[in-house]
Amino acid sequence: MPHAVEHLLVGRHGSYNGGGSNPGLSQSGQAQAAVMAQAILDRMPGLQCTILSSTAARAAEFAKIMAELLGVEAQKHECFRDDSYHLGGEPECRKLMLACTTPVLIVVSHKDLTSGLIGGFTGEAFGKRHWPAELSYGQYWHVQNNDSNPVRLP
């Protein structure tokens, strides 16, 4: 039976302000979130989506901006933090992702996690592992459940 998720978007939070242990987004990062949300609306109008996010301020803020523009709620989880991943959070992340029942799943995370999250999910849910390259701030990989190659957004 095919997985409910038809479109997986996993990406990196936007640019953020330096300083402190948990900085929020810069104005540029806020704009990146709005651009990403618009790119999703343009590519997948009317599709229901789920947003899962790291609890880090920069990722949670990015997810909140996107969620407001997409008309959904963002769900924050510790396992999507880059420090949690190295402490065994990957299985928990994959479990949350596999439990998604909407056609579009959006994950807002960190540079070190994006490829692993995509590879783990696509291998189980889509039957083909994808291991895309690293992303810049505010960029996402869009993987469809139709055996196509990942597309970088925006």
PDB file of C-alpha atoms in Angstrom:
ATOM      1  CA  MET A   1       0.000   0.000   0.000  1.00  0.00           C
ATOM      2  CA  PRO A   2       1.460   3.407  -0.953  1.00  0.00           C
ATOM      3  CA  HIS A   3       2.322   5.880   1.785  1.00  0.00           C
ATOM      4  CA  ALA A   4      -0.067   8.831   2.266  1.00  0.00           C
ATOM      5  CA  VAL A   5       2.744  11.333   1.688  1.00  0.00           C
ATOM      6  CA  GLU A   6       3.093  12.181  -1.998  1.00  0.00           C
ATOM      7  CA  HIS A   7       5.444  15.155  -1.546  1.00  0.00           C
ATOM      8  CA  LEU A   8       8.275  15.324   0.981  1.00  0.00           C
ATOM      9  CA  LEU A   9       9.970  18.678   1.549  1.00  0.00           C
ATOM     10  CA  VAL A  10      12.910  18.673   3.926  1.00  0.00           C
ATOM     11  CA  GLY A  11      14.954  21.779   4.409  1.00  0.00           C
ATOM     12  CA  ARG A  12      17.082  24.074   6.378  1.00  0.00           C
ATOM     13  CA  HIS A  13      15.810  26.988   8.446  1.00  0.00           C
ATOM     14  CA  GLY A  14      16.497  30.487   7.143  1.00  0.00           C
ATOM     15  CA  SER A  15      19.329  32.892   7.918  1.00  0.00           C
ATOM     16  CA  TYR A  16      19.494  33.830  11.576  1.00  0.00           C
ATOM     17  CA  ASN A  17      20.849  36.454  13.925  1.00  0.00           C
ATOM     18  CA  GLY A  18      24.194  35.658  15.495  1.00  0.00           C
ATOM     19  CA  GLY A  19      24.770  35.523  19.205  1.00  0.00           C
ATOM     20  CA  GLY A  20      23.221  33.548  21.991  1.00  0.00           C
ATOM     21  CA  SER A  21      22.687  29.829  22.184  1.00  0.00           C
ATOM     22  CA  ASN A  22      19.297  29.795  20.435  1.00  0.00           C
ATOM     23  CA  PRO A  23      19.065  32.723  17.976  1.00  0.00           C
ATOM     24  CA  GLY A  24      15.941  33.609  16.009  1.00  0.00           C
ATOM     25  CA  LEU A  25      15.662  34.409  12.319  1.00  0.00           C
ATOM     26  CA  SER A  26      17.054  37.560  10.772  1.00  0.00           C
ATOM     27  CA  GLN A  27      14.833  39.670   8.496  1.00  0.00           C
ATOM     28  CA  SER A  28      16.374  37.805   5.572  1.00  0.00           C
ATOM     29  CA  GLY A  29      15.448  34.474   7.205  1.00  0.00           C
ATOM     30  CA  GLN A  30      11.862  35.631   7.705  1.00  0.00           C
ATOM     31  CA  ALA A  31      11.684  36.580   4.022  1.00  0.00           C
ATOM     32  CA  GLN A  32      13.132  33.167   3.073  1.00  0.00           C
ATOM     33  CA  ALA A  33      10.286  31.463   4.966  1.00  0.00           C
ATOM     34  CA  ALA A  34       7.678  33.483   3.064  1.00  0.00           C
ATOM     35  CA  VAL A  35       9.360  32.696  -0.276  1.00  0.00           C
ATOM     36  CA  MET A  36       9.430  28.984   0.584  1.00  0.00           C
ATOM     37  CA  ALA A  37       5.745  28.974   1.545  1.00  0.00           C
ATOM     38  CA  GLN A  38       4.854  30.687  -1.738  1.00  0.00           C
ATOM     39  CA  ALA A  39       6.926  28.149  -3.698  1.00  0.00           C
ATOM     40  CA  ILE A  40       4.949  25.356  -2.024  1.00  0.00           C
ATOM     41  CA  LEU A  41       1.635  27.051  -2.782  1.00  0.00           C
ATOM     42  CA  ASP A  42       2.670  27.523  -6.416  1.00  0.00           C
ATOM     43  CA  ARG A  43       3.775  23.887  -6.859  1.00  0.00           C
ATOM     44  CA  MET A  44       1.058  22.167  -4.821  1.00  0.00           C
ATOM     45  CA  PRO A  45      -2.039  24.383  -4.590  1.00  0.00           C
ATOM     46  CA  GLY A  46      -4.797  23.049  -2.382  1.00  0.00           C
ATOM     47  CA  LEU A  47      -2.913  20.044  -1.001  1.00  0.00           C
ATOM     48  CA  GLN A  48      -3.134  19.410   2.729  1.00  0.00           C
ATOM     49  CA  CYS A  49       0.179  19.498   4.513  1.00  0.00           C
ATOM     50  CA  THR A  50       1.853  18.734   7.807  1.00  0.00           C
ATOM     51  CA  ILE A  51       4.797  20.756   9.095  1.00  0.00           C
ATOM     52  CA  LEU A  52       7.260  19.171  11.535  1.00  0.00           C
ATOM     53  CA  SER A  53       9.961  21.394  12.976  1.00  0.00           C
ATOM     54  CA  SER A  54      12.988  21.491  15.199  1.00  0.00           C
ATOM     55  CA  THR A  55      12.448  23.267  18.511  1.00  0.00           C
ATOM     56  CA  ALA A  56      15.441  25.562  17.862  1.00  0.00           C
ATOM     57  CA  ALA A  57      14.190  29.155  17.689  1.00  0.00           C
ATOM     58  CA  ARG A  58      15.368  29.747  14.097  1.00  0.00           C
ATOM     59  CA  ALA A  59      13.673  26.583  12.790  1.00  0.00           C
ATOM     60  CA  ALA A  60      10.494  27.015  14.863  1.00  0.00           C
ATOM     61  CA  GLU A  61      10.121  30.621  13.672  1.00  0.00           C
ATOM     62  CA  PHE A  62      10.675  29.566  10.036  1.00  0.00           C
ATOM     63  CA  ALA A  63       8.026  26.840  10.432  1.00  0.00           C
ATOM     64  CA  LYS A  64       5.582  29.246  12.104  1.00  0.00           C
ATOM     65  CA  ILE A  65       5.830  31.762   9.251  1.00  0.00           C
ATOM     66  CA  MET A  66       5.317  29.011   6.690  1.00  0.00           C
ATOM     67  CA  ALA A  67       2.424  27.514   8.657  1.00  0.00           C
ATOM     68  CA  GLU A  68       0.616  30.856   8.853  1.00  0.00           C
ATOM     69  CA  LEU A  69       0.935  31.378   5.099  1.00  0.00           C
ATOM     70  CA  LEU A  70      -0.109  27.778   4.331  1.00  0.00           C
ATOM     71  CA  GLY A  71      -3.009  27.837   6.806  1.00  0.00           C
ATOM     72  CA  VAL A  72      -1.808  24.967   9.012  1.00  0.00           C
ATOM     73  CA  GLU A  73      -0.189  24.418  12.410  1.00  0.00           C
ATOM     74  CA  ALA A  74       3.502  23.608  12.817  1.00  0.00           C
ATOM     75  CA  GLN A  75       4.451  20.803  15.205  1.00  0.00           C
ATOM     76  CA  LYS A  76       7.746  21.229  17.093  1.00  0.00           C
ATOM     77  CA  HIS A  77       9.807  18.199  18.124  1.00  0.00           C
ATOM     78  CA  GLU A  78      13.184  17.957  19.851  1.00  0.00           C
ATOM     79  CA  CYS A  79      14.359  15.118  17.593  1.00  0.00           C
ATOM     80  CA  PHE A  80      14.662  17.512  14.628  1.00  0.00           C
ATOM     81  CA  ARG A  81      17.325  19.602  16.430  1.00  0.00           C
ATOM     82  CA  ASP A  82      20.814  19.034  15.107  1.00  0.00           C
ATOM     83  CA  ASP A  83      22.173  18.199  18.561  1.00  0.00           C
ATOM     84  CA  SER A  84      19.353  15.658  19.182  1.00  0.00           C
ATOM     85  CA  TYR A  85      20.118  13.874  15.925  1.00  0.00           C
ATOM     86  CA  HIS A  86      23.609  13.058  17.114  1.00  0.00           C
ATOM     87  CA  LEU A  87      22.142  11.771  20.381  1.00  0.00           C
ATOM     88  CA  GLY A  88      19.917   9.165  18.715  1.00  0.00           C
ATOM     89  CA  GLY A  89      17.003  11.299  17.507  1.00  0.00           C
ATOM     90  CA  GLU A  90      16.928   9.987  13.930  1.00  0.00           C
ATOM     91  CA  PRO A  91      14.665   6.958  14.640  1.00  0.00           C
ATOM     92  CA  GLU A  92      12.186   9.211  16.473  1.00  0.00           C
ATOM     93  CA  CYS A  93      12.219  11.710  13.585  1.00  0.00           C
ATOM     94  CA  ARG A  94      11.605   8.967  11.039  1.00  0.00           C
ATOM     95  CA  LYS A  95       8.748   7.552  13.152  1.00  0.00           C
ATOM     96  CA  LEU A  96       7.056  10.991  13.261  1.00  0.00           C
ATOM     97  CA  MET A  97       7.550  11.438   9.526  1.00  0.00           C
ATOM     98  CA  LEU A  98       6.182   7.975   8.681  1.00  0.00           C
ATOM     99  CA  ALA A  99       3.091   8.671  10.825  1.00  0.00           C
ATOM    100  CA  CYS A 100       2.131  11.620   8.592  1.00  0.00           C
ATOM    101  CA  THR A 101      -1.220  11.161   6.831  1.00  0.00           C
ATOM    102  CA  THR A 102      -1.331  14.279   4.645  1.00  0.00           C
ATOM    103  CA  PRO A 103      -0.213  14.381   0.981  1.00  0.00           C
ATOM    104  CA  VAL A 104       2.503  16.962   1.758  1.00  0.00           C
ATOM    105  CA  LEU A 105       5.050  16.625   4.571  1.00  0.00           C
ATOM    106  CA  ILE A 106       7.326  19.590   5.304  1.00  0.00           C
ATOM    107  CA  VAL A 107      10.239  19.223   7.727  1.00  0.00           C
ATOM    108  CA  VAL A 108      12.121  22.300   8.969  1.00  0.00           C
ATOM    109  CA  SER A 109      15.458  21.245  10.372  1.00  0.00           C
ATOM    110  CA  HIS A 110      19.192  21.912  10.158  1.00  0.00           C
ATOM    111  CA  LYS A 111      22.021  21.480   7.638  1.00  0.00           C
ATOM    112  CA  ASP A 112      23.469  18.331   9.199  1.00  0.00           C
ATOM    113  CA  LEU A 113      20.127  16.496   9.210  1.00  0.00           C
ATOM    114  CA  THR A 114      18.493  17.077   5.843  1.00  0.00           C
ATOM    115  CA  SER A 115      20.094  14.287   3.780  1.00  0.00           C
ATOM    116  CA  GLY A 116      19.702  11.666   6.500  1.00  0.00           C
ATOM    117  CA  LEU A 117      16.053  12.536   7.110  1.00  0.00           C
ATOM    118  CA  ILE A 118      15.307  12.328   3.389  1.00  0.00           C
ATOM    119  CA  GLY A 119      17.226   9.075   2.904  1.00  0.00           C
ATOM    120  CA  GLY A 120      15.584   7.337   5.856  1.00  0.00           C
ATOM    121  CA  PHE A 121      12.050   8.412   4.981  1.00  0.00           C
ATOM    122  CA  THR A 122      12.199   7.845   1.224  1.00  0.00           C
ATOM    123  CA  GLY A 123      13.721   4.413   1.666  1.00  0.00           C
ATOM    124  CA  GLU A 124      10.832   3.271   3.864  1.00  0.00           C
ATOM    125  CA  ALA A 125       7.898   5.251   2.469  1.00  0.00           C
ATOM    126  CA  PHE A 126       8.780   5.541  -1.229  1.00  0.00           C
ATOM    127  CA  GLY A 127      10.866   2.383  -1.683  1.00  0.00           C
ATOM    128  CA  LYS A 128      13.832   4.324  -3.086  1.00  0.00           C
ATOM    129  CA  ARG A 129      16.438   6.166  -1.034  1.00  0.00           C
ATOM    130  CA  HIS A 130      17.448   9.664  -2.080  1.00  0.00           C
ATOM    131  CA  TRP A 131      20.594  11.272  -0.657  1.00  0.00           C
ATOM    132  CA  PRO A 132      20.623  14.879  -1.885  1.00  0.00           C
ATOM    133  CA  ALA A 133      23.422  17.387  -1.349  1.00  0.00           C
ATOM    134  CA  GLU A 134      23.726  20.003   1.363  1.00  0.00           C
ATOM    135  CA  LEU A 135      21.416  23.018   1.409  1.00  0.00           C
ATOM    136  CA  SER A 136      21.879  26.736   2.022  1.00  0.00           C
ATOM    137  CA  TYR A 137      19.716  28.696   4.455  1.00  0.00           C
ATOM    138  CA  GLY A 138      16.034  28.620   3.550  1.00  0.00           C
ATOM    139  CA  GLN A 139      16.405  25.931   0.858  1.00  0.00           C
ATOM    140  CA  TYR A 140      14.475  22.677   0.607  1.00  0.00           C
ATOM    141  CA  TRP A 141      14.611  19.381  -1.216  1.00  0.00           C
ATOM    142  CA  HIS A 142      11.292  18.347  -2.757  1.00  0.00           C
ATOM    143  CA  VAL A 143      10.993  14.598  -3.317  1.00  0.00           C
ATOM    144  CA  GLN A 144       7.880  13.113  -4.907  1.00  0.00           C
ATOM    145  CA  ASN A 145       6.649   9.565  -4.462  1.00  0.00           C
ATOM    146  CA  ASN A 146       6.895   8.856  -8.173  1.00  0.00           C
ATOM    147  CA  ASP A 147      10.552   7.871  -8.454  1.00  0.00           C
ATOM    148  CA  SER A 148      11.626  11.323  -9.659  1.00  0.00           C
ATOM    149  CA  ASN A 149      14.852  12.941  -8.547  1.00  0.00           C
ATOM    150  CA  PRO A 150      14.802  15.531  -5.746  1.00  0.00           C
ATOM    151  CA  VAL A 151      14.319  19.161  -6.786  1.00  0.00           C
ATOM    152  CA  ARG A 152      15.907  22.022  -4.836  1.00  0.00           C
ATOM    153  CA  LEU A 153      13.528  24.825  -3.806  1.00  0.00           C
ATOM    154  CA  PRO A 154      13.342  27.800  -4.108  1.00  0.00           C
TER     155      PRO A 154
END
